[in-house]
Amino acid sequence: MFVVAYDPFDPKGSINIRWDVVSWTSDGYVAAVTISNNQMYRPVTSPGLTLGWTWAKKEVIWSMAGAQATDQGYCSKFKGNIPHSCSKIPSVVDLPPTVPYNQRFSDCCKGGVLESLGQDPSAAVSAFQLSVGHSGTSNKTVRPPKNFFLLGPGPGYTCSAATIVPPSVSYSADGLRKTRAMNHMCPIRVHWHVKANYRAYWRVRIAVANFKYRMNYTQWTLVAQHPNLNKLANVSSFFYKPLIHYNTNDTGMFYGIKNLNNLLMEAGTDGHVESELILQKNTKEFTLKQGWAFPLMIYFNGDECKMPLPDIYPSLPNFTNSNPIPSSTLATLLLSALLLVFFSSRH
């Protein structure tokens, strides 16, 4: 979808809105929405953008990360679990930069302000994630939103109709068979498996799986952001290098050991690598409750991964009295802590 206004000095200038369905839920789906300012010299200034649309059916927004709806709407028919918004025509605004980490999403929280593409491409993009309910649970039953609009400084923008993009298609090795992408559309999957939770330490296993056939990843890198990486005590099977920025040691790069696991093989029995971390707890900076056991951001080979919504992360106690977490609980945490990796298309 494009927001356009012809400018002879910037004939290709537009604001693009991409609505990516990244996973299915019991009554709907999770979508990542990206707003890109492709205007070469026109920034979007304060008070920033407001994005709105009309639902095609009776959809609701269960939860959001990186943005919020300005009106909850009429949710009186819901008992117990109340949606974030029941409005037929929701309006969504970006969150300010000061919001807590567990409410964030990649490229969010700029207060709706976007730089121009010519000035700073990385700051010309904003994104948020939302969980949509009562919408259908397949490509055949889901209907895309319609009548998108963008309000901002000045008169705002008029949007074109949304365009549905066909699924990605690749060919088999013999060139005769077309194969559609997997349902979850993940070329790479990262497991963040909380294995043990002690009083002073906790242990995590990171496993990276390659779902691509006929493609290896040589000299791969994995970047993770977590507030407890400043107390990383041990890393096995991977090399680790902290990426300290603005005197903050919460981000680091993991990469393979030469001739051992620096080559991530194509999909199959050898198409995975893994490591275990031991982290010393720092209760003054964070706790393991409310999703803090899991990373804030993940990058694979420089591509940003789309994270699940924070409210689906399992909660953990700060420590166990004597023993580590039981193995049955750990199995549940492994399934709950899947990082679905969706690479944004580069055009």
GROMACS .gro file of C-alpha atoms in nm:
model
  347
    1MET     CA    1   0.000   0.000   0.000
    2PHE     CA    2   0.131   0.344  -0.090
    3VAL     CA    3   0.063   0.698   0.025
    4VAL     CA    4   0.147   0.919  -0.270
    5ALA     CA    5   0.152   1.283  -0.373
    6TYR     CA    6   0.343   1.377  -0.687
    7ASP     CA    7   0.646   1.597  -0.636
    8PRO     CA    8   0.865   1.688  -0.937
    9PHE     CA    9   1.171   1.701  -0.707
   10ASP     CA   10   1.090   1.362  -0.557
   11PRO     CA   11   0.880   1.176  -0.817
   12LYS     CA   12   0.906   0.840  -0.639
   13GLY     CA   13   0.839   0.978  -0.293
   14SER     CA   14   0.575   0.792  -0.094
   15ILE     CA   15   0.495   0.642   0.244
   16ASN     CA   16   0.458   0.263   0.227
   17ILE     CA   17   0.260   0.053   0.473
   18ARG     CA   18   0.334  -0.319   0.487
   19TRP     CA   19   0.102  -0.554   0.678
   20ASP     CA   20   0.274  -0.892   0.724
   21VAL     CA   21   0.087  -1.187   0.875
   22VAL     CA   22   0.367  -1.362   1.060
   23SER     CA   23   0.183  -1.637   1.251
   24TRP     CA   24  -0.162  -1.780   1.322
   25THR     CA   25  -0.341  -1.789   1.657
   26SER     CA   26  -0.647  -1.977   1.782
   27ASP     CA   27  -0.888  -1.711   1.655
   28GLY     CA   28  -0.677  -1.497   1.425
   29TYR     CA   29  -0.320  -1.401   1.355
   30VAL     CA   30  -0.022  -1.192   1.458
   31ALA     CA   31   0.084  -0.919   1.215
   32ALA     CA   32   0.387  -0.695   1.188
   33VAL     CA   33   0.301  -0.353   1.044
   34THR     CA   34   0.582  -0.144   0.898
   35ILE     CA   35   0.555   0.222   0.793
   36SER     CA   36   0.836   0.341   0.566
   37ASN     CA   37   0.888   0.705   0.474
   38ASN     CA   38   1.027   0.690   0.119
   39GLN     CA   39   1.020   1.067   0.072
   40MET     CA   40   1.371   1.189   0.005
   41TYR     CA   41   1.351   1.521   0.189
   42ARG     CA   42   1.017   1.531   0.372
   43PRO     CA   43   1.034   1.406   0.733
   44VAL     CA   44   0.728   1.333   0.944
   45THR     CA   45   0.760   1.569   1.239
   46SER     CA   46   0.599   1.586   1.583
   47PRO     CA   47   0.327   1.508   1.688
   48GLY     CA   48   0.386   1.222   1.444
   49LEU     CA   49   0.171   0.986   1.243
   50THR     CA   50  -0.158   0.821   1.331
   51LEU     CA   51  -0.243   0.510   1.128
   52GLY     CA   52  -0.603   0.397   1.092
   53TRP     CA   53  -0.811   0.151   0.893
   54THR     CA   54  -1.151  -0.018   0.877
   55TRP     CA   55  -1.181  -0.384   0.963
   56ALA     CA   56  -1.337  -0.601   0.693
   57LYS     CA   57  -1.524  -0.818   0.945
   58LYS     CA   58  -1.567  -0.806   1.325
   59GLU     CA   59  -1.201  -0.818   1.416
   60VAL     CA   60  -1.059  -0.703   1.748
   61ILE     CA   61  -0.706  -0.623   1.860
   62TRP     CA   62  -0.612  -0.848   2.149
   63SER     CA   63  -0.275  -0.689   2.220
   64MET     CA   64  -0.008  -0.466   2.069
   65ALA     CA   65   0.366  -0.411   2.100
   66GLY     CA   66   0.535  -0.091   1.990
   67ALA     CA   67   0.211   0.104   1.946
   68GLN     CA   68  -0.133   0.152   2.098
   69ALA     CA   69  -0.487   0.215   1.982
   70THR     CA   70  -0.621   0.553   2.088
   71ASP     CA   71  -0.974   0.420   2.153
   72GLN     CA   72  -1.069   0.089   2.311
   73GLY     CA   73  -1.416   0.097   2.158
   74TYR     CA   74  -1.715  -0.104   2.283
   75CYS     CA   75  -1.594  -0.430   2.436
   76SER     CA   76  -1.896  -0.496   2.659
   77LYS     CA   77  -1.963  -0.839   2.506
   78PHE     CA   78  -1.626  -0.966   2.626
   79LYS     CA   79  -1.601  -1.107   2.977
   80GLY     CA   80  -1.271  -1.167   3.151
   81ASN     CA   81  -1.014  -1.125   2.875
   82ILE     CA   82  -1.083  -0.777   2.734
   83PRO     CA   83  -0.929  -0.684   2.395
   84HIS     CA   84  -0.693  -0.392   2.358
   85SER     CA   85  -0.938  -0.241   2.107
   86CYS     CA   86  -1.280  -0.340   1.976
   87SER     CA   87  -1.317  -0.037   1.750
   88LYS     CA   88  -1.437  -0.099   1.395
   89ILE     CA   89  -1.212   0.185   1.277
   90PRO     CA   90  -0.909   0.179   1.508
   91SER     CA   91  -0.653   0.457   1.515
   92VAL     CA   92  -0.302   0.357   1.619
   93VAL     CA   93  -0.016   0.577   1.740
   94ASP     CA   94   0.350   0.499   1.795
   95LEU     CA   95   0.477   0.479   2.153
   96PRO     CA   96   0.728   0.728   2.296
   97PRO     CA   97   1.098   0.636   2.330
   98THR     CA   98   1.065   0.606   2.709
   99VAL     CA   99   0.838   0.298   2.715
  100PRO     CA  100   0.963  -0.018   2.895
  101TYR     CA  101   1.138  -0.288   2.694
  102ASN     CA  102   0.856  -0.538   2.735
  103GLN     CA  103   0.621  -0.304   2.545
  104ARG     CA  104   0.855  -0.249   2.253
  105PHE     CA  105   0.884  -0.389   1.903
  106SER     CA  106   1.162  -0.354   1.648
  107ASP     CA  107   1.181  -0.004   1.492
  108CYS     CA  108   0.911   0.124   1.726
  109CYS     CA  109   0.879   0.393   1.983
  110LYS     CA  110   0.978   0.709   1.798
  111GLY     CA  111   0.668   0.903   1.891
  112GLY     CA  112   0.542   0.873   1.534
  113VAL     CA  113   0.830   1.082   1.401
  114LEU     CA  114   1.008   0.960   1.086
  115GLU     CA  115   1.318   1.105   0.925
  116SER     CA  116   1.328   1.150   0.548
  117LEU     CA  117   1.477   0.869   0.342
  118GLY     CA  118   1.756   1.090   0.213
  119GLN     CA  119   1.852   1.207   0.560
  120ASP     CA  120   1.859   0.879   0.755
  121PRO     CA  121   1.708   0.561   0.602
  122SER     CA  122   1.730   0.370   0.932
  123ALA     CA  123   1.522   0.636   1.110
  124ALA     CA  124   1.268   0.657   0.825
  125VAL     CA  125   1.099   0.332   0.932
  126SER     CA  126   0.857   0.260   1.215
  127ALA     CA  127   0.692  -0.070   1.302
  128PHE     CA  128   0.460  -0.235   1.552
  129GLN     CA  129   0.304  -0.574   1.613
  130LEU     CA  130  -0.056  -0.662   1.689
  131SER     CA  131  -0.252  -0.976   1.768
  132VAL     CA  132  -0.581  -0.980   1.575
  133GLY     CA  133  -0.879  -1.189   1.683
  134HIS     CA  134  -1.216  -1.291   1.534
  135SER     CA  135  -1.058  -1.268   1.191
  136GLY     CA  136  -1.026  -1.618   1.054
  137THR     CA  137  -0.722  -1.842   1.082
  138SER     CA  138  -0.608  -1.904   0.725
  139ASN     CA  139  -0.540  -1.720   0.402
  140LYS     CA  140  -0.886  -1.823   0.282
  141THR     CA  141  -1.079  -1.686   0.580
  142VAL     CA  142  -0.881  -1.373   0.666
  143ARG     CA  143  -0.978  -1.045   0.502
  144PRO     CA  144  -0.729  -0.759   0.486
  145PRO     CA  145  -0.820  -0.425   0.645
  146LYS     CA  146  -0.948  -0.156   0.411
  147ASN     CA  147  -0.974   0.223   0.388
  148PHE     CA  148  -0.633   0.290   0.541
  149PHE     CA  149  -0.558   0.648   0.638
  150LEU     CA  150  -0.259   0.835   0.777
  151LEU     CA  151  -0.303   1.144   0.990
  152GLY     CA  152  -0.006   1.361   1.065
  153PRO     CA  153   0.121   1.715   1.074
  154GLY     CA  154  -0.085   1.909   0.821
  155PRO     CA  155  -0.374   1.762   0.625
  156GLY     CA  156  -0.252   1.401   0.645
  157TYR     CA  157  -0.232   1.152   0.359
  158THR     CA  158  -0.465   0.961   0.129
  159CYS     CA  159  -0.385   0.591   0.093
  160SER     CA  160  -0.428   0.367  -0.208
  161ALA     CA  161  -0.611   0.035  -0.176
  162ALA     CA  162  -0.417  -0.247  -0.012
  163THR     CA  163  -0.258  -0.501  -0.246
  164ILE     CA  164  -0.235  -0.868  -0.150
  165VAL     CA  165   0.109  -1.013  -0.223
  166PRO     CA  166   0.123  -1.379  -0.339
  167PRO     CA  167   0.322  -1.633  -0.133
  168SER     CA  168   0.688  -1.680  -0.214
  169VAL     CA  169   0.758  -1.959  -0.464
  170SER     CA  170   1.082  -2.149  -0.520
  171TYR     CA  171   1.179  -2.441  -0.743
  172SER     CA  172   1.300  -2.786  -0.645
  173ALA     CA  173   1.651  -2.902  -0.732
  174ASP     CA  174   1.538  -3.053  -1.066
  175GLY     CA  175   1.362  -2.730  -1.163
  176LEU     CA  176   1.033  -2.910  -1.227
  177ARG     CA  177   0.842  -2.866  -0.905
  178LYS     CA  178   0.727  -2.539  -0.752
  179THR     CA  179   0.740  -2.527  -0.373
  180ARG     CA  180   0.564  -2.270  -0.164
  181ALA     CA  181   0.725  -2.131   0.147
  182MET     CA  182   0.648  -2.290   0.483
  183ASN     CA  183   0.337  -2.189   0.674
  184HIS     CA  184   0.543  -1.996   0.927
  185MET     CA  185   0.762  -1.841   0.654
  186CYS     CA  186   1.077  -1.883   0.865
  187PRO     CA  187   1.409  -1.938   0.685
  188ILE     CA  188   1.579  -1.943   1.025
  189ARG     CA  189   1.441  -2.036   1.365
  190VAL     CA  190   1.605  -1.950   1.697
  191HIS     CA  191   1.523  -2.136   2.018
  192TRP     CA  192   1.592  -1.956   2.344
  193HIS     CA  193   1.552  -2.242   2.590
  194VAL     CA  194   1.555  -2.160   2.964
  195LYS     CA  195   1.709  -2.480   3.100
  196ALA     CA  196   1.772  -2.406   3.468
  197ASN     CA  197   1.686  -2.131   3.716
  198TYR     CA  198   1.905  -2.111   4.027
  199ARG     CA  199   1.923  -1.854   4.304
  200ALA     CA  200   2.235  -1.677   4.175
  201TYR     CA  201   2.258  -1.803   3.815
  202TRP     CA  202   2.039  -1.922   3.531
  203ARG     CA  203   2.118  -2.129   3.224
  204VAL     CA  204   2.000  -2.087   2.865
  205ARG     CA  205   2.046  -2.296   2.552
  206ILE     CA  206   2.045  -2.113   2.217
  207ALA     CA  207   1.973  -2.329   1.911
  208VAL     CA  208   1.968  -2.196   1.554
  209ALA     CA  209   1.800  -2.408   1.285
  210ASN     CA  210   1.829  -2.355   0.910
  211PHE     CA  211   1.505  -2.427   0.721
  212LYS     CA  212   1.649  -2.348   0.379
  213TYR     CA  213   1.740  -2.626   0.138
  214ARG     CA  214   2.035  -2.582  -0.098
  215MET     CA  215   2.172  -2.296   0.112
  216ASN     CA  216   2.439  -2.291   0.382
  217TYR     CA  217   2.527  -1.996   0.604
  218THR     CA  218   2.902  -1.943   0.617
  219GLN     CA  219   3.051  -1.734   0.899
  220TRP     CA  220   2.704  -1.674   1.043
  221THR     CA  221   2.642  -1.426   1.327
  222LEU     CA  222   2.367  -1.400   1.587
  223VAL     CA  223   2.314  -1.079   1.783
  224ALA     CA  224   2.097  -1.078   2.096
  225GLN     CA  225   1.991  -0.799   2.329
  226HIS     CA  226   1.917  -0.887   2.690
  227PRO     CA  227   1.976  -0.678   3.005
  228ASN     CA  228   2.156  -0.968   3.179
  229LEU     CA  229   2.425  -1.011   2.912
  230ASN     CA  230   2.637  -0.773   3.119
  231LYS     CA  231   2.670  -1.062   3.368
  232LEU     CA  232   2.740  -1.340   3.117
  233ALA     CA  233   2.957  -1.592   3.303
  234ASN     CA  234   3.017  -1.863   3.042
  235VAL     CA  235   2.946  -1.946   2.677
  236SER     CA  236   3.000  -2.295   2.537
  237SER     CA  237   3.048  -2.392   2.170
  238PHE     CA  238   3.015  -2.033   2.038
  239PHE     CA  239   3.242  -1.733   2.042
  240TYR     CA  240   3.094  -1.423   2.205
  241LYS     CA  241   3.176  -1.055   2.165
  242PRO     CA  242   2.993  -0.780   2.360
  243LEU     CA  243   2.861  -0.490   2.152
  244ILE     CA  244   2.878  -0.202   2.398
  245HIS     CA  245   2.691   0.110   2.287
  246TYR     CA  246   2.643   0.431   2.484
  247ASN     CA  247   2.815   0.262   2.781
  248THR     CA  248   2.540  -0.003   2.787
  249ASN     CA  249   2.648  -0.367   2.791
  250ASP     CA  250   2.321  -0.544   2.707
  251THR     CA  251   2.393  -0.662   2.351
  252GLY     CA  252   2.636  -0.918   2.216
  253MET     CA  253   2.733  -1.113   1.905
  254PHE     CA  254   2.753  -1.492   1.899
  255TYR     CA  255   2.938  -1.665   1.616
  256GLY     CA  256   3.071  -2.010   1.534
  257ILE     CA  257   3.412  -2.161   1.601
  258LYS     CA  258   3.619  -2.224   1.289
  259ASN     CA  259   3.611  -2.586   1.167
  260LEU     CA  260   3.354  -2.671   1.433
  261ASN     CA  261   3.026  -2.484   1.384
  262ASN     CA  262   3.098  -2.164   1.191
  263LEU     CA  263   2.914  -2.321   0.894
  264LEU     CA  264   2.537  -2.356   0.939
  265MET     CA  265   2.443  -2.634   0.698
  266GLU     CA  266   2.130  -2.653   0.483
  267ALA     CA  267   1.805  -2.784   0.628
  268GLY     CA  268   1.827  -3.138   0.761
  269THR     CA  269   1.991  -3.331   1.043
  270ASP     CA  270   2.305  -3.113   1.029
  271GLY     CA  271   2.122  -2.784   0.974
  272HIS     CA  272   2.151  -2.651   1.327
  273VAL     CA  273   2.403  -2.516   1.577
  274GLU     CA  274   2.363  -2.461   1.950
  275SER     CA  275   2.529  -2.321   2.260
  276GLU     CA  276   2.467  -2.292   2.633
  277LEU     CA  277   2.498  -1.974   2.838
  278ILE     CA  278   2.536  -1.927   3.212
  279LEU     CA  279   2.430  -1.584   3.336
  280GLN     CA  280   2.475  -1.437   3.681
  281LYS     CA  281   2.159  -1.273   3.811
  282ASN     CA  282   2.145  -0.902   3.880
  283THR     CA  283   1.815  -0.837   4.057
  284LYS     CA  284   1.881  -0.464   4.078
  285GLU     CA  285   1.850  -0.431   3.699
  286PHE     CA  286   1.587  -0.691   3.603
  287THR     CA  287   1.395  -1.001   3.711
  288LEU     CA  288   1.294  -1.314   3.524
  289LYS     CA  289   0.925  -1.226   3.561
  290GLN     CA  290   0.696  -1.099   3.284
  291GLY     CA  291   0.903  -1.221   2.991
  292TRP     CA  292   1.240  -1.084   3.103
  293ALA     CA  293   1.395  -1.430   3.064
  294PHE     CA  294   1.380  -1.384   2.689
  295PRO     CA  295   1.575  -1.148   2.462
  296LEU     CA  296   1.449  -0.809   2.357
  297MET     CA  297   1.585  -0.830   2.002
  298ILE     CA  298   1.751  -1.090   1.780
  299TYR     CA  299   1.950  -1.038   1.460
  300PHE     CA  300   2.074  -1.317   1.232
  301ASN     CA  301   2.344  -1.221   0.981
  302GLY     CA  302   2.244  -0.857   1.025
  303ASP     CA  303   1.875  -0.917   0.949
  304GLU     CA  304   1.637  -0.823   1.227
  305CYS     CA  305   1.410  -1.100   1.347
  306LYS     CA  306   1.043  -1.048   1.428
  307MET     CA  307   0.977  -1.130   1.792
  308PRO     CA  308   0.659  -1.277   1.941
  309LEU     CA  309   0.436  -1.042   2.136
  310PRO     CA  310   0.563  -0.996   2.494
  311ASP     CA  311   0.233  -1.102   2.651
  312ILE     CA  312   0.271  -1.459   2.520
  313TYR     CA  313   0.604  -1.510   2.697
  314PRO     CA  314   0.578  -1.744   2.997
  315SER     CA  315   0.651  -1.595   3.340
  316LEU     CA  316   0.920  -1.741   3.564
  317PRO     CA  317   0.998  -1.720   3.935
  318ASN     CA  318   1.312  -1.531   4.030
  319PHE     CA  319   1.466  -1.851   4.168
  320THR     CA  320   1.379  -2.200   4.290
  321ASN     CA  321   1.427  -2.293   4.653
  322SER     CA  322   1.662  -2.585   4.601
  323ASN     CA  323   1.645  -2.752   4.262
  324PRO     CA  324   1.643  -2.626   3.904
  325ILE     CA  325   1.317  -2.599   3.713
  326PRO     CA  326   1.166  -2.949   3.662
  327SER     CA  327   1.224  -3.102   3.321
  328SER     CA  328   0.851  -3.107   3.244
  329THR     CA  329   0.834  -2.731   3.300
  330LEU     CA  330   1.143  -2.680   3.086
  331ALA     CA  331   0.983  -2.863   2.797
  332THR     CA  332   0.689  -2.625   2.816
  333LEU     CA  333   0.920  -2.325   2.826
  334LEU     CA  334   1.103  -2.447   2.519
  335LEU     CA  335   0.781  -2.460   2.320
  336SER     CA  336   0.660  -2.127   2.456
  337ALA     CA  337   0.987  -1.947   2.392
  338LEU     CA  338   1.014  -2.014   2.021
  339LEU     CA  339   1.151  -1.717   1.833
  340LEU     CA  340   0.977  -1.706   1.498
  341VAL     CA  341   1.216  -1.540   1.256
  342PHE     CA  342   1.068  -1.342   0.970
  343PHE     CA  343   1.306  -1.143   0.753
  344SER     CA  344   1.160  -0.827   0.608
  345SER     CA  345   1.175  -0.815   0.229
  346ARG     CA  346   1.438  -0.586   0.088
  347HIS     CA  347   1.344  -0.401  -0.225
   0.00000   0.00000   0.00000
